[in-house]
XYZ file of C-alpha atoms in Angstrom:
565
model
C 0.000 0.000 0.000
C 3.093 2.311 0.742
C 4.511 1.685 -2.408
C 1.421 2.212 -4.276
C 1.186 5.574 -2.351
C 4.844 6.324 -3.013
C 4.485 5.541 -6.765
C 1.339 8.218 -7.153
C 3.683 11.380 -7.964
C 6.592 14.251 -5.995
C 3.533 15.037 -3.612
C 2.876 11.704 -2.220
C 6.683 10.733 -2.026
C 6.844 14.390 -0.051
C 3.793 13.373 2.200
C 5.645 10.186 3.052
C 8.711 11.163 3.973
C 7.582 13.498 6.300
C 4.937 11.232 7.565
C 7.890 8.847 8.297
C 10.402 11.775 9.788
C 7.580 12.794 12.372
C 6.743 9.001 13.342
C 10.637 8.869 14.124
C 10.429 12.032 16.161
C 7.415 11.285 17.956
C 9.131 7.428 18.965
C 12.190 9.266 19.939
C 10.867 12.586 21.734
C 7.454 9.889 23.169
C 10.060 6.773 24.002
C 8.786 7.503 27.945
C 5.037 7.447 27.156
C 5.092 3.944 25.425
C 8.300 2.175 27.253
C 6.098 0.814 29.739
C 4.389 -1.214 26.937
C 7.969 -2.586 26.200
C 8.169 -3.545 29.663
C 5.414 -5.092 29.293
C 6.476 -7.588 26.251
C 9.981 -8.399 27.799
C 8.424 -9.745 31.193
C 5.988 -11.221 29.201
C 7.845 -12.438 25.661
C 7.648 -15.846 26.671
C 4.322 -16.112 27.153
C 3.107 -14.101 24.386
C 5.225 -15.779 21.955
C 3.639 -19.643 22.905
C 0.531 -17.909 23.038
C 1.468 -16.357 19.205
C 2.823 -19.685 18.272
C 0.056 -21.641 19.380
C -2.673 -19.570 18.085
C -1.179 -19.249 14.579
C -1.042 -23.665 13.957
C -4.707 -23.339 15.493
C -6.128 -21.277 13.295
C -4.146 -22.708 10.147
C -5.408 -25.746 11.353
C -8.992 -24.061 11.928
C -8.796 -22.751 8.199
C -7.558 -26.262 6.405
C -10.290 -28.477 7.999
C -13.363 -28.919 5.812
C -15.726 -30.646 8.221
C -17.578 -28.274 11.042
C -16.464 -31.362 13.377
C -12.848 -30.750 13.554
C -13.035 -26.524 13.033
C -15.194 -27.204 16.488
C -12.762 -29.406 17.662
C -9.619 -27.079 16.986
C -11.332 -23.972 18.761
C -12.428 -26.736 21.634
C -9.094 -27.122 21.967
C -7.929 -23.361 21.300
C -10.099 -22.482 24.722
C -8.821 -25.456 26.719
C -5.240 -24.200 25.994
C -6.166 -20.328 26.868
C -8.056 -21.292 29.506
C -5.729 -23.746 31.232
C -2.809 -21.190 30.801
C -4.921 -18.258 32.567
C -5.940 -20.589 35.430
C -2.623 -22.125 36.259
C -0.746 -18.612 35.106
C -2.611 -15.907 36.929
C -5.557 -17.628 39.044
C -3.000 -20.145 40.781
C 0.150 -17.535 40.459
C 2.384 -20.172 38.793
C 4.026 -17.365 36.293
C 4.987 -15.804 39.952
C 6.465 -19.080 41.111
C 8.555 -19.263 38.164
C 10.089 -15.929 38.342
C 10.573 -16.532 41.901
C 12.402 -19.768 41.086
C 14.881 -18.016 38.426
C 15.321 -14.949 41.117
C 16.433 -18.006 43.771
C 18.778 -19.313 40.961
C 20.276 -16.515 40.452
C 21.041 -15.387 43.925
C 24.162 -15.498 45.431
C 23.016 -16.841 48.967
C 25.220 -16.859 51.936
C 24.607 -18.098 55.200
C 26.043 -16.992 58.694
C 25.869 -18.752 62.087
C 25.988 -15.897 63.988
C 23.492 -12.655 63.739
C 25.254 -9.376 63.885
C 24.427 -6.882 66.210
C 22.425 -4.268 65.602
C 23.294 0.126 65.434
C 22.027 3.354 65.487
C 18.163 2.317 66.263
C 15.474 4.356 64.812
C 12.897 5.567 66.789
C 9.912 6.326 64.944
C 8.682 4.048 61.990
C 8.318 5.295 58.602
C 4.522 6.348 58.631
C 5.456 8.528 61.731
C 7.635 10.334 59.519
C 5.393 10.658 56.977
C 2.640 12.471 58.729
C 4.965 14.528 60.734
C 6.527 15.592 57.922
C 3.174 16.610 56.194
C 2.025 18.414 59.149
C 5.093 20.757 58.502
C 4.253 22.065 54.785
C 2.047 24.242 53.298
C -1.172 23.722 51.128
C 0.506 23.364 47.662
C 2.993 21.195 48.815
C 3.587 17.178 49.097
C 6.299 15.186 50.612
C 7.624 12.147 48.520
C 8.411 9.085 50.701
C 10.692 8.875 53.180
C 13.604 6.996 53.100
C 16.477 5.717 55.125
C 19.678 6.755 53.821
C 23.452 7.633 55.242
C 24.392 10.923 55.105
C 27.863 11.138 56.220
C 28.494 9.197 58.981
C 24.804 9.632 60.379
C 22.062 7.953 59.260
C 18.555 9.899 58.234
C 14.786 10.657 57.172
C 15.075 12.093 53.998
C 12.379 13.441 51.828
C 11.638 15.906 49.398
C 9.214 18.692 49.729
C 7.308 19.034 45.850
C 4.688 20.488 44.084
C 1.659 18.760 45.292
C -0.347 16.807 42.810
C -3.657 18.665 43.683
C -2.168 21.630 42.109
C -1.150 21.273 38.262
C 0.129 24.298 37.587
C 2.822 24.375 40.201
C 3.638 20.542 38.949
C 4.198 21.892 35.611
C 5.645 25.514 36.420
C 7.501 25.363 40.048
C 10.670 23.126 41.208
C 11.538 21.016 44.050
C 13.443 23.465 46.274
C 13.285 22.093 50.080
C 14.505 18.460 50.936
C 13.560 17.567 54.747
C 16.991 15.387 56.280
C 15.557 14.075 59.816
C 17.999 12.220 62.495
C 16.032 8.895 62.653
C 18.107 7.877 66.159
C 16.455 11.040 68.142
C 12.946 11.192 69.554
C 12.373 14.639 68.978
C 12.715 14.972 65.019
C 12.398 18.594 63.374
C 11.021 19.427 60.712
C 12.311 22.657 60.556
C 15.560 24.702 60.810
C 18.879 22.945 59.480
C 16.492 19.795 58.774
C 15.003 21.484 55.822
C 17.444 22.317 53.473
C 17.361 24.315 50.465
C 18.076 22.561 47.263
C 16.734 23.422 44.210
C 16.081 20.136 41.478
C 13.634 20.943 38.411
C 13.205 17.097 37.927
C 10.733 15.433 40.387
C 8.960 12.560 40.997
C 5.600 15.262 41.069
C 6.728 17.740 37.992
C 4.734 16.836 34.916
C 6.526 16.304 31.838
C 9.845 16.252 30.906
C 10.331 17.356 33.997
C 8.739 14.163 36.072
C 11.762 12.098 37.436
C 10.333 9.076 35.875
C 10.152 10.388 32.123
C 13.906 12.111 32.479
C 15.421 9.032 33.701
C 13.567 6.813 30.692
C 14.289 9.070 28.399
C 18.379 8.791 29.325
C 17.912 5.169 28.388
C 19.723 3.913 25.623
C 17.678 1.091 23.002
C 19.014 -1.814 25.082
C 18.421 -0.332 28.689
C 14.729 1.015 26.866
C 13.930 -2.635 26.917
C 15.457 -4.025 30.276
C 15.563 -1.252 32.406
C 12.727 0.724 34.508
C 13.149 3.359 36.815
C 12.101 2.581 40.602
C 12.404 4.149 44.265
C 13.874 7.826 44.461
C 16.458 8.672 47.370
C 18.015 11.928 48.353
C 21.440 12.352 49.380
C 24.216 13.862 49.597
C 27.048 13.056 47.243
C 31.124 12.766 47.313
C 31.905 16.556 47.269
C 28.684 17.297 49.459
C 26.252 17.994 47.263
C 22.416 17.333 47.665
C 21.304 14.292 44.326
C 18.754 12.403 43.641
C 19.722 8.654 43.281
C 17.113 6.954 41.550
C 17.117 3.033 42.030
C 17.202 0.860 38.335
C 15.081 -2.607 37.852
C 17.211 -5.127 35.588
C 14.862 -7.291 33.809
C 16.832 -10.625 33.049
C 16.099 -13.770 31.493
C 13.898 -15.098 29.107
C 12.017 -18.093 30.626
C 9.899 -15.959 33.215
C 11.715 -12.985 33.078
C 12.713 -11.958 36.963
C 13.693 -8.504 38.138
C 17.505 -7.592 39.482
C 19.092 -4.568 40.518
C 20.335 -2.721 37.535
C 22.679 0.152 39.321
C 21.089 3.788 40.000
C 20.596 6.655 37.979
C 22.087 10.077 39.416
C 20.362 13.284 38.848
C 22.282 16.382 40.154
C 20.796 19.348 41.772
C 20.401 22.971 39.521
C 18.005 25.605 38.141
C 15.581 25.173 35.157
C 16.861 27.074 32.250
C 17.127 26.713 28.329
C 19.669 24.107 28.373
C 18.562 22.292 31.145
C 14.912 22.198 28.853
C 16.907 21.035 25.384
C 18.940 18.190 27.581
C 15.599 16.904 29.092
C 13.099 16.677 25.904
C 15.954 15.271 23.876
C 18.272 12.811 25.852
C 16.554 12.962 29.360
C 18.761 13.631 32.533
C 20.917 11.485 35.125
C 24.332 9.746 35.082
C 23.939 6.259 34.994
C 25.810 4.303 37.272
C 26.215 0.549 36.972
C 26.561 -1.888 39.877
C 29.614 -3.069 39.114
C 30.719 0.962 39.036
C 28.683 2.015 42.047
C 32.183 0.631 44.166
C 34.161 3.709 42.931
C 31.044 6.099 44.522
C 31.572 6.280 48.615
C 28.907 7.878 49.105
C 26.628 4.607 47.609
C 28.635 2.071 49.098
C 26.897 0.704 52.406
C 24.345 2.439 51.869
C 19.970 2.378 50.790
C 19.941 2.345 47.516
C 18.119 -0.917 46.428
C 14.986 -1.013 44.844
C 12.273 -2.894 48.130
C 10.496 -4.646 44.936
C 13.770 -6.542 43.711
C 14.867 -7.147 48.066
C 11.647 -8.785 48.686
C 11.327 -10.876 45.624
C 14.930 -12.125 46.681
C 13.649 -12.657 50.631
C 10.891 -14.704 49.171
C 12.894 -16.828 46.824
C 14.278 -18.391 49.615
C 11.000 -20.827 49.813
C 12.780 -22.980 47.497
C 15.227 -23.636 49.786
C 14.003 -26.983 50.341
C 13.530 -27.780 46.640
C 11.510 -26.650 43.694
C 8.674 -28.513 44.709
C 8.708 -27.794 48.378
C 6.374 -24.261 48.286
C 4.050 -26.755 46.314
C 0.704 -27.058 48.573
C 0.752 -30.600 49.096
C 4.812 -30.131 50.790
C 5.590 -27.180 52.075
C 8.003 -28.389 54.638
C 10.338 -25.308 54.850
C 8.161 -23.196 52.696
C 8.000 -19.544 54.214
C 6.582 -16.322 53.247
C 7.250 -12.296 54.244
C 4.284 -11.851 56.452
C 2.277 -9.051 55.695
C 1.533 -6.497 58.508
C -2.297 -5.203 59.370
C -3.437 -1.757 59.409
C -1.669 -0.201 56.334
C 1.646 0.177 57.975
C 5.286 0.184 56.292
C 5.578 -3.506 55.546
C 9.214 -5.430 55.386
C 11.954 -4.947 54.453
C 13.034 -2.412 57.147
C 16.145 -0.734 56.507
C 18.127 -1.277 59.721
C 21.901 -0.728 60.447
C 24.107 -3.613 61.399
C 27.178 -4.630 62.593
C 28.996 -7.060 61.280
C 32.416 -6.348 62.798
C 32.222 -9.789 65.281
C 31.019 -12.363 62.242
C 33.119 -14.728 59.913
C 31.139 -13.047 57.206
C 32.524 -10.741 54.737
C 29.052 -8.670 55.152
C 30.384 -5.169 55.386
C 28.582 -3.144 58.250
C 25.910 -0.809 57.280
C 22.307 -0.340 56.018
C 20.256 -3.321 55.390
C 17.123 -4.484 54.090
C 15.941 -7.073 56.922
C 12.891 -9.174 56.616
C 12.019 -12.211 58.882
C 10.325 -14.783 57.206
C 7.520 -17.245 58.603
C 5.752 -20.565 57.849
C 3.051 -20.168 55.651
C 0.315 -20.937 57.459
C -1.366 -18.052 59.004
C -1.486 -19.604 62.682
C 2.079 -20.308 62.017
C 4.091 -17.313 63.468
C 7.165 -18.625 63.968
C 10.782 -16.751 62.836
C 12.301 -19.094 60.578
C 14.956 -16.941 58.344
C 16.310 -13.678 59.510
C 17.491 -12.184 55.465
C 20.411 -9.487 55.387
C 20.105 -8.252 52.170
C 22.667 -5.180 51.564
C 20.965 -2.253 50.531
C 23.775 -0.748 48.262
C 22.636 -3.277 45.914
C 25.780 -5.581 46.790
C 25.289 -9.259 44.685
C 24.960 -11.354 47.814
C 22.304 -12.306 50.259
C 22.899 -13.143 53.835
C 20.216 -15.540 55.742
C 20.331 -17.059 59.381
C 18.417 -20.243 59.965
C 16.583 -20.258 63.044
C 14.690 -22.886 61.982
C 17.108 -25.192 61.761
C 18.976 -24.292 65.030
C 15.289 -25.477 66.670
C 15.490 -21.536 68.533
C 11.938 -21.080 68.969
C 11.548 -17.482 68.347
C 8.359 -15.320 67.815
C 8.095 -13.734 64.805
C 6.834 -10.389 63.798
C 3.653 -10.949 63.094
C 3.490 -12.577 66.790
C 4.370 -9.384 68.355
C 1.201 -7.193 68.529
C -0.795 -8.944 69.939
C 2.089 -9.715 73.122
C 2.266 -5.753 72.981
C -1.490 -5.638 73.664
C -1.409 -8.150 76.080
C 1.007 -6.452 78.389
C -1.254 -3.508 78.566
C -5.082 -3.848 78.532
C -5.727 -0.566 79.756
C -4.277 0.890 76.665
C -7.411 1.916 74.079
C -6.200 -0.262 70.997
C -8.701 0.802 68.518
C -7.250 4.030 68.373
C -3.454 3.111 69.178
C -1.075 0.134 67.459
C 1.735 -1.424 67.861
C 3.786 -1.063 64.584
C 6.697 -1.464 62.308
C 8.635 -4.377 64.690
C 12.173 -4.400 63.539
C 15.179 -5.857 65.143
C 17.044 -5.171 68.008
C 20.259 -7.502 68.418
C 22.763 -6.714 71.360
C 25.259 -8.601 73.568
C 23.243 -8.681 76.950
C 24.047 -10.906 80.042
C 26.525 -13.112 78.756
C 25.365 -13.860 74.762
C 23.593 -12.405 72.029
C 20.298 -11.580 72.456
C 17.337 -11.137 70.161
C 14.277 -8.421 70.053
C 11.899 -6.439 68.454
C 11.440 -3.006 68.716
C 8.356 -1.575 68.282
C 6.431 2.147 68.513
C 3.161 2.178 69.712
C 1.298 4.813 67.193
C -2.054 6.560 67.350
C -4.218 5.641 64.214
C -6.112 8.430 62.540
C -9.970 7.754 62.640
C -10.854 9.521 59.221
C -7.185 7.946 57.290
C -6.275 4.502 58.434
C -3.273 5.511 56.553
C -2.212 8.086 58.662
C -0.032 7.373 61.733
C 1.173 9.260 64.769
C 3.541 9.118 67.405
C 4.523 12.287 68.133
C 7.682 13.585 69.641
C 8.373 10.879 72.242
C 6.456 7.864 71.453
C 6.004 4.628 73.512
C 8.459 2.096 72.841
C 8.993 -1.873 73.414
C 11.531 -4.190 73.502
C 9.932 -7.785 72.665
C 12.505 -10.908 73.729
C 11.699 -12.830 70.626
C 12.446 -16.129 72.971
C 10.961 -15.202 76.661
C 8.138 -13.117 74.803
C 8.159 -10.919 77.677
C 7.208 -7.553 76.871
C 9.536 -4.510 78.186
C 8.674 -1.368 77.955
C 11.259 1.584 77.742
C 12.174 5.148 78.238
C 12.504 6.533 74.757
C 14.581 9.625 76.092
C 17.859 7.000 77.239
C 18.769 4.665 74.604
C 21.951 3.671 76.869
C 19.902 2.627 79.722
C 17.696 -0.154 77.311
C 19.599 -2.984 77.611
C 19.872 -2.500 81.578
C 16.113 -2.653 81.744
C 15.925 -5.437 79.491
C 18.534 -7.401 82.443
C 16.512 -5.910 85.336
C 13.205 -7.106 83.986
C 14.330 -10.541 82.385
C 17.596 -11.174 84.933
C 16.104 -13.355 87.198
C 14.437 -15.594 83.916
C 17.529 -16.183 82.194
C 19.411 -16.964 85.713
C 16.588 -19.940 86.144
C 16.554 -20.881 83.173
C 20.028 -20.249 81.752
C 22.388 -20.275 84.589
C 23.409 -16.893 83.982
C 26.016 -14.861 86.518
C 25.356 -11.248 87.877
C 25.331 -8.116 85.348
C 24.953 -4.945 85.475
C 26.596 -4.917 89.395
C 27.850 -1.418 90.579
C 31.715 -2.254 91.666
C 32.519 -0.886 95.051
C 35.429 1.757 95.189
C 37.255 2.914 97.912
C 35.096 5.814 98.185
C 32.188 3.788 98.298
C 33.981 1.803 101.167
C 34.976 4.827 102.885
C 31.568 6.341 102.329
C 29.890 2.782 104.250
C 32.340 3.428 107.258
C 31.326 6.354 108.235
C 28.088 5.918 107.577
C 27.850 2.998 110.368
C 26.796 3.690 113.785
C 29.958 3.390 116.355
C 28.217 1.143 119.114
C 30.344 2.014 122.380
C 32.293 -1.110 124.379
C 30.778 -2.337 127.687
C 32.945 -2.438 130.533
C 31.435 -5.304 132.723
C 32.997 -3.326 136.130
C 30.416 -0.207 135.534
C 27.899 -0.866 138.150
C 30.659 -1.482 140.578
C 32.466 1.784 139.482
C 29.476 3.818 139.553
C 28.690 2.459 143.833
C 31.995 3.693 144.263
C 31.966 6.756 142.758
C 28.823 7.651 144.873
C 30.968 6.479 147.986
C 33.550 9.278 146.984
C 30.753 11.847 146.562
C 29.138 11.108 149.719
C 32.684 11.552 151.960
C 33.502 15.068 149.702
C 29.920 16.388 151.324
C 30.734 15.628 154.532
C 34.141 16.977 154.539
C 32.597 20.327 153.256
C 29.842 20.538 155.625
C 32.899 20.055 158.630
């Protein structure tokens, strides 16, 4: 039809070569409006192209059969075949367990015999954050997400404040010019002051656009990455020389059997003003520096630190199911089968991003920020920890796992813990309150290492069941994942935690464990001092006194009578 067209005369040649120089354009200028759809067939190729395959030798078959019989027969079969892969694809989730299976392949999976200890706790859960940190802005404005990252050698809440989406016009005319950077070890975060920094970035994950983080990033994408890559979670931080960037976390499609997603490296978009230039770079090659994994090394600032995608870390925690065999998540086995249990009341679900210390392990785990999940049976009365997963959040190609399965420890797991939180404290109104976000608190305490949950106790809004508070100084527990016993503890004295942990449990692990005495003031020479004088000086009894004291009256009496003569 083209050629026909093309053969017409100089008009319709004309008409069709511009025709074909704007359909270039528009796929080159357009490549982030339609590279979702290209997502779409590479996660999907495999399937598309037996679906392709078989439908094509159906309906030739369909076309060369004469009798109504067979056609039937072919389309019969044609609807068993569609039908059978939508039920055992997408009903029973076996696409999933395939792509879960090529994700536990491909992992490198290492496993320790000793947990490391846990650093620099966070206080308040992510949701806290959240709302606190929306209570602080104005009417036109939105924070993004928070997220846990390193700044320096401190580790912090940080957020951007952006155009809200309720307002288009400042999407598509204003930048992002605040980011909020919140301590998460203090009790008392600010939103204000030196926590709200001014740094100016005219791509956002709000701006419309060219301008939308999303579309830049795609649009930096070469052919090859167009296909295989997709841009995921956005963190702020500060880079090498000090400077404020976004770091934008990749997805790595690989494979072709069930195509599974990876971490693909992080795109880096630096912080500046929207001018002229700034506009040409972004509709025409997008913005960002891409970094690859194997790269990311040479970048301090990302080492040992969050900048893994929580969709490709918790596809990797689940994988670990098959650690008892392809066949063992099956229904009818599920001996070791476990899952990532799922929290209630629309909090921040695993992975938490914790910091830990691997200093004292025969690992080669570098110490740092983690994505930690602890998985359970599958069964829904089953609450049991059966896998604490370390997987690094600098996107580092390894994943640690302790079995505590296997080592027959007995522990709680999460999704044991609110209701022990409730327990401890009836009076507590807990339709209106929750215990949340439980993530773990490791620390050398009477003799061994010791396992817990911490937890915040939040109110619950009654209008938003999304929105969480726990103001300034929440409650906080400490659950003993192996006593269960609940302790509750001053949020204002982190050093004094593991004290009340001995005080309250002491006298349980001494019963049960044999334990010694911790935590005992030594006595100086002060204190010794002190305790002398202190004492009461009891005076010595001379057993003569009555005899003395006849005598001495004696001698009085004769002194009288001498006077009186």
């Amino acid at each position: 039809m083209i050629k026909s067209y093309w053969n017409k005369g100089a008009k319709q040649k004309f008409i069709t070569i511009l025709l074909g120089l704007i359909l270039l354009i528009a796929l080159f200028a357009f490549r982030d409006d339609y590279q979702p759809g290209l997502l779409f067939l590479r996660k999907y190729i495999f399937i598309i192209l037996l679906s392709l395959l078989v439908l094509f030798f159906g309906l030739k078959k369909f076309r060369s059969s004469a009798s109504t019989g067979k056609r039937l027969g072919v389309l019969a079969l044609l609807l068993v075949f569609f039908g059978l892969l939508y039920v055992a694809g997408w009903h029973f989730k076996m696409y999933d367990y395939m792509k879960t299976y090529n994700v536990f392949n491909d992992l490198n999976k290492v496993e320790i015999h000793e947990l490391p200890l846990t650093r620099n706790e966070r206080i308040q859960p992510l949701q806290n954050i959240f709302t606190m940190a929306n209570e602080s802005v104005g009417e036109t404005k939105d924070v993004s997400l928070p997220h846990l990252v390193r700044i320096e050698d401190e580790n912090k809440w940080t957020m951007a404040i952006q155009p809200s989406e309720n307002y288009t016009f400042q999407q598509i005319s204003d930048n992002t010019e605040e980011v909020f950077a919140v301590s998460s070890t203090t009790p008392f975060p600010r939103f204000s002051n030196e926590n709200r920094i001014s740094v100016t970035f005219s791509i956002g994950e709000t701006l419309k656009f060219s301008r939308n983080t999303y579309n830049a990033v795609v649009q930096r994408f070469n052919p090859w990455m167009l296909i295989n890559y997709e841009p995921s979670d956005t963190f702020y931080m500060k880079n090498d020389s000090g400077a404020w960037v976004q770091v934008v976390s990749l997805i790595k499609w690989k494979g072709f059997f069930f195509p599974y997603p990876s971490f693909g490296g992080v795109m880096v978009i630096d912080s500046g003003e929207h001018d002229m230039n700034d506009y040409l770079e972004r509709i025409t090659i997008g913005k960002g520096t891409f970094i690859s994994p194997e790269e990311m090394q040479n970048f301090p600032y990302l080492t040992k630190q969050n900048t893994l995608a929580e969709k490709v870390s918790r596809l990797q925690a689940e994988s670990l199911k098959f650690l008892g065999g392809f066949s063992d998540p099956l229904p009818w086995n599920m001996l070791t089968a476990v899952k990532i249990p799922e929290m209630p009341k629309d909090q921040n679900q695993q992975p938490y991003v914790t910091d830990f210390d691997f200093s004292g392990s025969e690992s080669d785990a570098y110490t740092g920020l983690y994505h930690w999940f602890g998985l359970e049976p599958v069964g829904a009365e089953r609450t049991s920890l059966s896998y604490s997963i370390f997987v690094p959040a600098d996107g580092t190609d390894k994943l640690y796992y302790y079995d505590h399965a296997t080592k027959k420890q007995g522990y709680a797991g999460v999704s044991a813990m609110p209701q022990k939180v409730k327990e401890s404290k009836k009076e507590i109104d807990w339709t209106a309150n929750s215990p949340v976000e439980f993530r773990p608190y490791i620390k050398d305490i009477a003799g061994r290492k010791r396992m817990f949950f911490l937890g915040t106790i939040s109110a619950i809004s009654d209008t938003d069941a999304k929105q969480f508070d726990g103001s300034a100084t929440p409650d906080l527990v400490l659950v003993d994942s192996e006593y269960r016993d609940v302790i509750w503890i001053d949020v204002k004295h982190p050093s004094t935690w593991d004290e009340e942990v001995y005080k309250q449990l002491g006298e349980a692990w001494r019963a049960s464990e044999g334990i010694g005495y911790y935590y005992e003031k030594e006595i100086t020479d002060e204190d010794l001092q002190s305790m002398i004088d202190s004492l009461t000086v009891i005076p010595k009894v001379n057993k003569n006194t009555s005899e003395i004291e006849a005598l001495q009256r004696k001698l009085d009496s004769l002194k009288a009578l001498e006077g009186n003569n």
